[in-house]
Coordinates of C-alpha atoms in Angstrom, one line a residue:
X1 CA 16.2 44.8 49.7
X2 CA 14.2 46.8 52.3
X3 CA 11.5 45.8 53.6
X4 CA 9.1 48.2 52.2
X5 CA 10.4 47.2 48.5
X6 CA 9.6 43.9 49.3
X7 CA 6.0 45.1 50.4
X8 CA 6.2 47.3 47.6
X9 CA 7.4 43.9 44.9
X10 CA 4.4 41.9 46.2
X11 CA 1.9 44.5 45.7
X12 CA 2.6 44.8 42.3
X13 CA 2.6 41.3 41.8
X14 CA -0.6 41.0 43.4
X15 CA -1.9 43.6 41.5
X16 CA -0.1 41.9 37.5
X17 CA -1.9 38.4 39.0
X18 CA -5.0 39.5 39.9
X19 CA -5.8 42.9 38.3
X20 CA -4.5 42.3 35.4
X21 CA -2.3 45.2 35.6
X22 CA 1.1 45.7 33.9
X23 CA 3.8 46.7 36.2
X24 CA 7.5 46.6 35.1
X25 CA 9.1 45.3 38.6
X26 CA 12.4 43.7 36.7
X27 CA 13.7 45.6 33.6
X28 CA 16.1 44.4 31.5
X29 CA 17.8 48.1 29.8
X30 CA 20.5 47.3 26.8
X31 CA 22.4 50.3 27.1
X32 CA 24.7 49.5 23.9
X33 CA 25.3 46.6 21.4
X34 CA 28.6 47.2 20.9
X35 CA 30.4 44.5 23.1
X36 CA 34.7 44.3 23.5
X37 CA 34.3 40.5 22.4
X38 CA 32.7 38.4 19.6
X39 CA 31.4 34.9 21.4
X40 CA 29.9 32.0 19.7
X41 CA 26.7 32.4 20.4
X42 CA 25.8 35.8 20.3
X43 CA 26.1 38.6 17.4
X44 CA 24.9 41.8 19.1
X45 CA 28.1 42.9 18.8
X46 CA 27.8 43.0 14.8
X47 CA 24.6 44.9 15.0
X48 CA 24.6 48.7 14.6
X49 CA 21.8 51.1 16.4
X50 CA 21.9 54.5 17.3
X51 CA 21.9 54.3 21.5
X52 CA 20.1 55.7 23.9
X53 CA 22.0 59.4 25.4
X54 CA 22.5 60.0 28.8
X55 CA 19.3 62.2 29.1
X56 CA 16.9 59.6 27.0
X57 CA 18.3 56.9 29.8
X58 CA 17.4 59.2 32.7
X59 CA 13.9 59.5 31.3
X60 CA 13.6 55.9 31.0
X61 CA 15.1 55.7 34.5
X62 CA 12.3 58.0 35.8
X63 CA 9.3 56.3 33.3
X64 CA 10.1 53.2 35.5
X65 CA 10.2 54.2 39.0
X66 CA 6.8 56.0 38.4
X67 CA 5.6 52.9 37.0
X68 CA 6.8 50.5 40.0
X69 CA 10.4 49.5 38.7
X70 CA 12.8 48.1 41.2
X71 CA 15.2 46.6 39.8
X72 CA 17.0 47.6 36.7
X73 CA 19.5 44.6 34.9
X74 CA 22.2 46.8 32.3
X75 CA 23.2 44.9 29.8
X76 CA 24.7 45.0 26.1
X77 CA 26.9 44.6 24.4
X78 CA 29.1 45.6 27.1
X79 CA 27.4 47.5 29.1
X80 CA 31.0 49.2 30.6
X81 CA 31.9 50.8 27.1
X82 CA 29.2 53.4 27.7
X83 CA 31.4 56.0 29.3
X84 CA 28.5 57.5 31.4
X85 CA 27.8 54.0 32.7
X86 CA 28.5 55.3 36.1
X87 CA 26.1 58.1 36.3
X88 CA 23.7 56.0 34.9
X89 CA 23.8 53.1 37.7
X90 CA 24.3 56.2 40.4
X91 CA 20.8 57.9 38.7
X92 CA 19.4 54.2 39.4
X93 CA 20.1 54.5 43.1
X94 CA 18.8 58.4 43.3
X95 CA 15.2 56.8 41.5
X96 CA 15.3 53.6 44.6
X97 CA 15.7 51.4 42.0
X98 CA 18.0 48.6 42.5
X99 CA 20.8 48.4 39.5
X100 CA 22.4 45.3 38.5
X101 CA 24.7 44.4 35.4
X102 CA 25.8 41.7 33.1
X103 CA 29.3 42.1 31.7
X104 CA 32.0 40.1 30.2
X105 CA 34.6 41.4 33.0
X106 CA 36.7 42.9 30.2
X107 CA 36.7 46.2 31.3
X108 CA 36.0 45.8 35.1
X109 CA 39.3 46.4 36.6
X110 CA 40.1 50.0 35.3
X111 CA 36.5 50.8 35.6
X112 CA 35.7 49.2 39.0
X113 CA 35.4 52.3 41.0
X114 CA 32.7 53.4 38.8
X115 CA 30.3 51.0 39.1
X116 CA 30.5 50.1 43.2
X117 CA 27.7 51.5 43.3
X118 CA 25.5 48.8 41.8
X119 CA 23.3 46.1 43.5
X120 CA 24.8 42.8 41.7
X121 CA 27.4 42.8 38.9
X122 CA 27.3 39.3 37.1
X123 CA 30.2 38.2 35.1
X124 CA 30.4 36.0 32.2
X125 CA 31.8 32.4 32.9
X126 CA 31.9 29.7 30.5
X127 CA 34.7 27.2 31.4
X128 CA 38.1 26.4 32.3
X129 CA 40.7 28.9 30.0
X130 CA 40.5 26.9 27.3
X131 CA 37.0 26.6 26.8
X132 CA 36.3 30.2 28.1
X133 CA 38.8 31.5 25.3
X134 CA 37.6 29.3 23.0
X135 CA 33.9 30.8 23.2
X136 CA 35.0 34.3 23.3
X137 CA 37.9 34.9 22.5
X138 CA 41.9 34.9 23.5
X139 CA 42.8 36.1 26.9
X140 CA 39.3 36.4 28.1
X141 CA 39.2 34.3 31.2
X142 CA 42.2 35.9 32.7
X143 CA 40.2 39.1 31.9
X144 CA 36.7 38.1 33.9
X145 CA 39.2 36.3 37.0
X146 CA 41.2 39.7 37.0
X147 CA 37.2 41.4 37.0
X148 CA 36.5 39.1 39.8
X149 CA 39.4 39.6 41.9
X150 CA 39.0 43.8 41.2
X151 CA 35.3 43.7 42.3
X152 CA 36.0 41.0 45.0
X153 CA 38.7 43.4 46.3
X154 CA 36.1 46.4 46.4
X155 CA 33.7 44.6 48.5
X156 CA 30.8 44.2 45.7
X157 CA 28.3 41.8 45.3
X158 CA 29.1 39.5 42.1
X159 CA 28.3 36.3 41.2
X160 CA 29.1 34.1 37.4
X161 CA 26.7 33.2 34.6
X162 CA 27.1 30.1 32.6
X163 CA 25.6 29.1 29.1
X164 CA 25.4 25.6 29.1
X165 CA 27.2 23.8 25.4
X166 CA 28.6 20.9 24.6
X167 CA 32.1 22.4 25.5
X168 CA 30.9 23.2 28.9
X169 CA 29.1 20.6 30.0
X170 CA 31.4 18.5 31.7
X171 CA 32.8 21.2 33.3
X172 CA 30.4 22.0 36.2
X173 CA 32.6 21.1 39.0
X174 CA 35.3 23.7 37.9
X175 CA 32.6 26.4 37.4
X176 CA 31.2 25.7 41.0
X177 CA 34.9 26.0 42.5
X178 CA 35.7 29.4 41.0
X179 CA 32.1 30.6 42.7
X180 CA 33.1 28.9 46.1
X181 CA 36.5 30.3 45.9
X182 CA 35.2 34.2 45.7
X183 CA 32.2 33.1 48.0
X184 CA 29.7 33.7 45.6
X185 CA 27.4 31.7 43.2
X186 CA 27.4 30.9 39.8
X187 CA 23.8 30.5 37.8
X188 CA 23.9 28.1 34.8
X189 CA 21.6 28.9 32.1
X190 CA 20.5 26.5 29.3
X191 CA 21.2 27.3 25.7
X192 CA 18.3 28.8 23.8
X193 CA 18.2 31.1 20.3
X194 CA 18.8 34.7 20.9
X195 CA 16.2 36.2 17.9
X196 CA 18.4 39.0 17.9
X197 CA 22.0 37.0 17.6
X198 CA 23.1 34.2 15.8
X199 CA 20.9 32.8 13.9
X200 CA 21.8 28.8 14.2
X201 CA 23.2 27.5 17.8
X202 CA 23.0 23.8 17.6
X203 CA 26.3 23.3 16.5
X204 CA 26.9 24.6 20.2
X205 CA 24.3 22.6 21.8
X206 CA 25.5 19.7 24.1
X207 CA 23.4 16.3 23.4
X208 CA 20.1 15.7 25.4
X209 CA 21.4 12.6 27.6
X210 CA 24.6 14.9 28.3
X211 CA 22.4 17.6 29.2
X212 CA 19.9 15.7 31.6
X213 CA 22.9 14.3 33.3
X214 CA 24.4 17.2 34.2
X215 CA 21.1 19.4 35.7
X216 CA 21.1 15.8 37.6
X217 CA 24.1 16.4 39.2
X218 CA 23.4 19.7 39.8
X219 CA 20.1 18.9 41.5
X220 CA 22.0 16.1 43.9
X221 CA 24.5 18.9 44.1
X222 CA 22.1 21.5 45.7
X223 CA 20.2 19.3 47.2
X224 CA 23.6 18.1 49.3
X225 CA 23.5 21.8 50.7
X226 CA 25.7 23.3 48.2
X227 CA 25.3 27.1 48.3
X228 CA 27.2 28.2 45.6
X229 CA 24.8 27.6 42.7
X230 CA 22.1 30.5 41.7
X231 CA 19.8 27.8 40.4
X232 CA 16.5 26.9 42.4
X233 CA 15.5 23.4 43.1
X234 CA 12.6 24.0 41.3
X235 CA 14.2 25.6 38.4
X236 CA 16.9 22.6 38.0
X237 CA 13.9 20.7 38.0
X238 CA 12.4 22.9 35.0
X239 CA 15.5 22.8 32.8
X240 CA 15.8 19.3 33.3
X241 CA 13.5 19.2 30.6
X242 CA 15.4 21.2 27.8
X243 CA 14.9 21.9 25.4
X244 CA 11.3 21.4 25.6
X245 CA 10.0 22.6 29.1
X246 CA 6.8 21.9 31.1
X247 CA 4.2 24.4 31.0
X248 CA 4.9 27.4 32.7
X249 CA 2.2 30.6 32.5
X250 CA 5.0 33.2 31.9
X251 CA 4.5 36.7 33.1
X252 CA 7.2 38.6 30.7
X253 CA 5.5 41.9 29.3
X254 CA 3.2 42.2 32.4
X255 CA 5.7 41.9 35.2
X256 CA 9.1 42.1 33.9
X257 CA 10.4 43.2 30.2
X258 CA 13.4 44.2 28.2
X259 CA 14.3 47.0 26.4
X260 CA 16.2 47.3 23.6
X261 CA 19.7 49.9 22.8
X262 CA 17.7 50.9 20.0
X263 CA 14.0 51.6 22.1
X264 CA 12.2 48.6 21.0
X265 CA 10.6 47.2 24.1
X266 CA 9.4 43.4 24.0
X267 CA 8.3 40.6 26.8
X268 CA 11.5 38.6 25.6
X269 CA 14.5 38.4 23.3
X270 CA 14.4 34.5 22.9
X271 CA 10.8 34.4 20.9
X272 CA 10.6 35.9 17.2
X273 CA 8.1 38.2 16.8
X274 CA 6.0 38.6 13.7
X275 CA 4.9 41.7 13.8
X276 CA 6.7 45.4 14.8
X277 CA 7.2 45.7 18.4
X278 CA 6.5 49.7 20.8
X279 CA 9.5 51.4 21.0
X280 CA 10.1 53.5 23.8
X281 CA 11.9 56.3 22.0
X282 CA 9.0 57.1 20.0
X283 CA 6.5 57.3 22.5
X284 CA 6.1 56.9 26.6
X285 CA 6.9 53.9 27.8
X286 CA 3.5 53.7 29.7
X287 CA 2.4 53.8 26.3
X288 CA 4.1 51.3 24.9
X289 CA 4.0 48.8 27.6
X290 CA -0.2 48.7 26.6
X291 CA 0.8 47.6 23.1
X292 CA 3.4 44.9 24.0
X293 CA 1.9 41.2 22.7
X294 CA 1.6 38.6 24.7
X295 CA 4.8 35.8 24.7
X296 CA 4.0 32.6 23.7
X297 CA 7.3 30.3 23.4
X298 CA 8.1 26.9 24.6
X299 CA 9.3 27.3 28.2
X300 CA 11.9 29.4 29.6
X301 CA 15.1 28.4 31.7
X302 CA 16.6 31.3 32.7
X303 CA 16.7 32.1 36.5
X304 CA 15.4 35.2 37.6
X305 CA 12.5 34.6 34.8
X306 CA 11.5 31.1 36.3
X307 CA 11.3 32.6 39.8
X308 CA 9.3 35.3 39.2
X309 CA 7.5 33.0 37.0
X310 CA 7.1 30.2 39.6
X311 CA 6.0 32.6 42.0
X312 CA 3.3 34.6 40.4
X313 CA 1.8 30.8 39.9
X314 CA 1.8 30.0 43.8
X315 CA 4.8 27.8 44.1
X316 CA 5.9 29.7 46.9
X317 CA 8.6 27.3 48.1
X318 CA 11.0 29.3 45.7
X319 CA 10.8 32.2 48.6
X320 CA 13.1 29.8 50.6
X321 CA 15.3 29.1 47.4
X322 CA 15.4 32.6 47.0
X323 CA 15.8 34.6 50.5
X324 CA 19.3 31.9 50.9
X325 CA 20.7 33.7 47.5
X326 CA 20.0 36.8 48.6
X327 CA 22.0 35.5 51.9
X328 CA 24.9 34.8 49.8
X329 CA 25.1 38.6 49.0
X330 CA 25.0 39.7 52.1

């Protein structure tokens, strides 16, 4: 990131904090639902909307930057069965907006050319083969290694995301291995209800005392130096807690949002809603931004959320924390 985005990021954060403003600096942009696996924990996949065309996208793409957007996060589904997927990350770029995805690797290798382009591609990692194919499905891990080797190959920026079970959870050493092995880092999220995928998860949830046991070793871990792990300090610290978190004032819907493959816009997709949300294919998304409600849930756990998050409420040791992952990209 430039040095005049980074001028540009504070500004608006200054201006959510203290102004009371609402400025969508990080945008999470579901492109499709339609997704090349079925995993566990997630049934996107089973849910049918009518997406977003190319030209709605670009709209959106332009909405944004007009509004302070810098960094745009495609996801799905997967995000690489859109077959304009590369114009789309390359109209990112044209905008100076920063484009990252999340995919499951399936697709990467014939597609890897297309996407070079992007900012930070992170692939889908939940285990050793067995547990990885287990979760989602036959013949998957070979598919996000092969993704990791194509982008790896190319020169990209990549790193592995990990949701945190009971089939995972003595696992972490392996995970941390693959990320030092591509020089990269890996990010382990905890398990918490998507509202819009399956509906009960605790049959996938590890046991507290297994859980608080692990983010331990994870904290003596990073503490030791290790720099393959995505996680803060801090945030291992946060998660420690799962599933029920310290207080946190959270900043989704006034500095960072999601939008859904169908237009609905909301803060965030782990809190159910009670009433209907904006959608941004019905009206401007300046518009609908005003009428988003605020999020009230019991703590997040999720990286990039809990940075920002921690930030915006002065713990500003998490610019170390986060200026030696951005060394690991570079």
């Amino acid at each position: 990131m430039t040095l005049k985005d980074k001028l540009h990021s504070f500004n608006c954060m200054f201006k959510v904090r203290f102004l009371k403003k609402r400025i969508p600096l990080a945008v999470r942009l579901q492109v499709t639902n339609r997704c090349t696996l079925q995993c566990k924990y997630c049934n996107l996949w089973n849910t049918k909307t009518e997406e977003f065309t190319k030209e709605e996208i670009f709209s959106l793409i332009d909405q944004l930057a007009v509004l302070g957007a810098k960094r745009i996060s495609f996801s799905g589904g997967e995000p690489l069965l859109r077959k304009d997927i590369g114009e789309i990350i390359s109209y990112c770029r044209e905008k100076s907006i920063y484009p990252e995805m999340n995919s499951n690797g399936t697709l990467v290798p014939e597609r890897v050319d297309e996407i070079s382009n992007l900012d930070f591609l992170k692939l889908s990692l939940d285990g050793p083969k067995e547990i990885h194919d287990l979760l989602r499905g036959k013949g998957s891990y070979g598919q996000v290694l092969a993704a990791a080797d194509s982008v790896s190959k190319k020169g990209m920026n990549f790193g592995f995301a990990t949701t945190l079970t009971k089939y995972n959870i003595d696992h972490l050493d392996f995970l941390l291995a693959i990320a030092e092995k591509y020089n990269t880092i890996v990010a382990f999220q905890p398990l918490k209800q998507l509202y819009r995928g399956i509906s009960d998860i605790s049959n996938l949830a590890p046991s507290q005392d297994k859980f608080k046991k692990a983010i331990d070793k994870l904290i003596q871990t990073k503490k030791s130096g290790n720099r393959h792990m995505r996680n803060s300090l801090r945030g291992l610290k946060h998660i420690y807690n799962w599933p029920k978190y310290k207080k946190l004032r959270c900043w989704s819907g006034r500095l960072f949002c999601i939008i859904n493959a169908d237009g609905e816009l909301f803060p965030c997709d782990r809190i159910n809603y009670n009433s209907p949300l904006p959608n941004c294919k019905k009206q401007a998304l300046k518009l609908a931004l005003d009428q988003l409600p605020q999020a009230h849930c019991s703590g997040c756990g999720f990286c990039g959320s809990l940075e920002l998050n921690y930030l915006m409420n002065f713990k500003l040791d998490i610019i170390s924390s986060i200026r030696k992952i951005l060394d690991k990209q570079e």
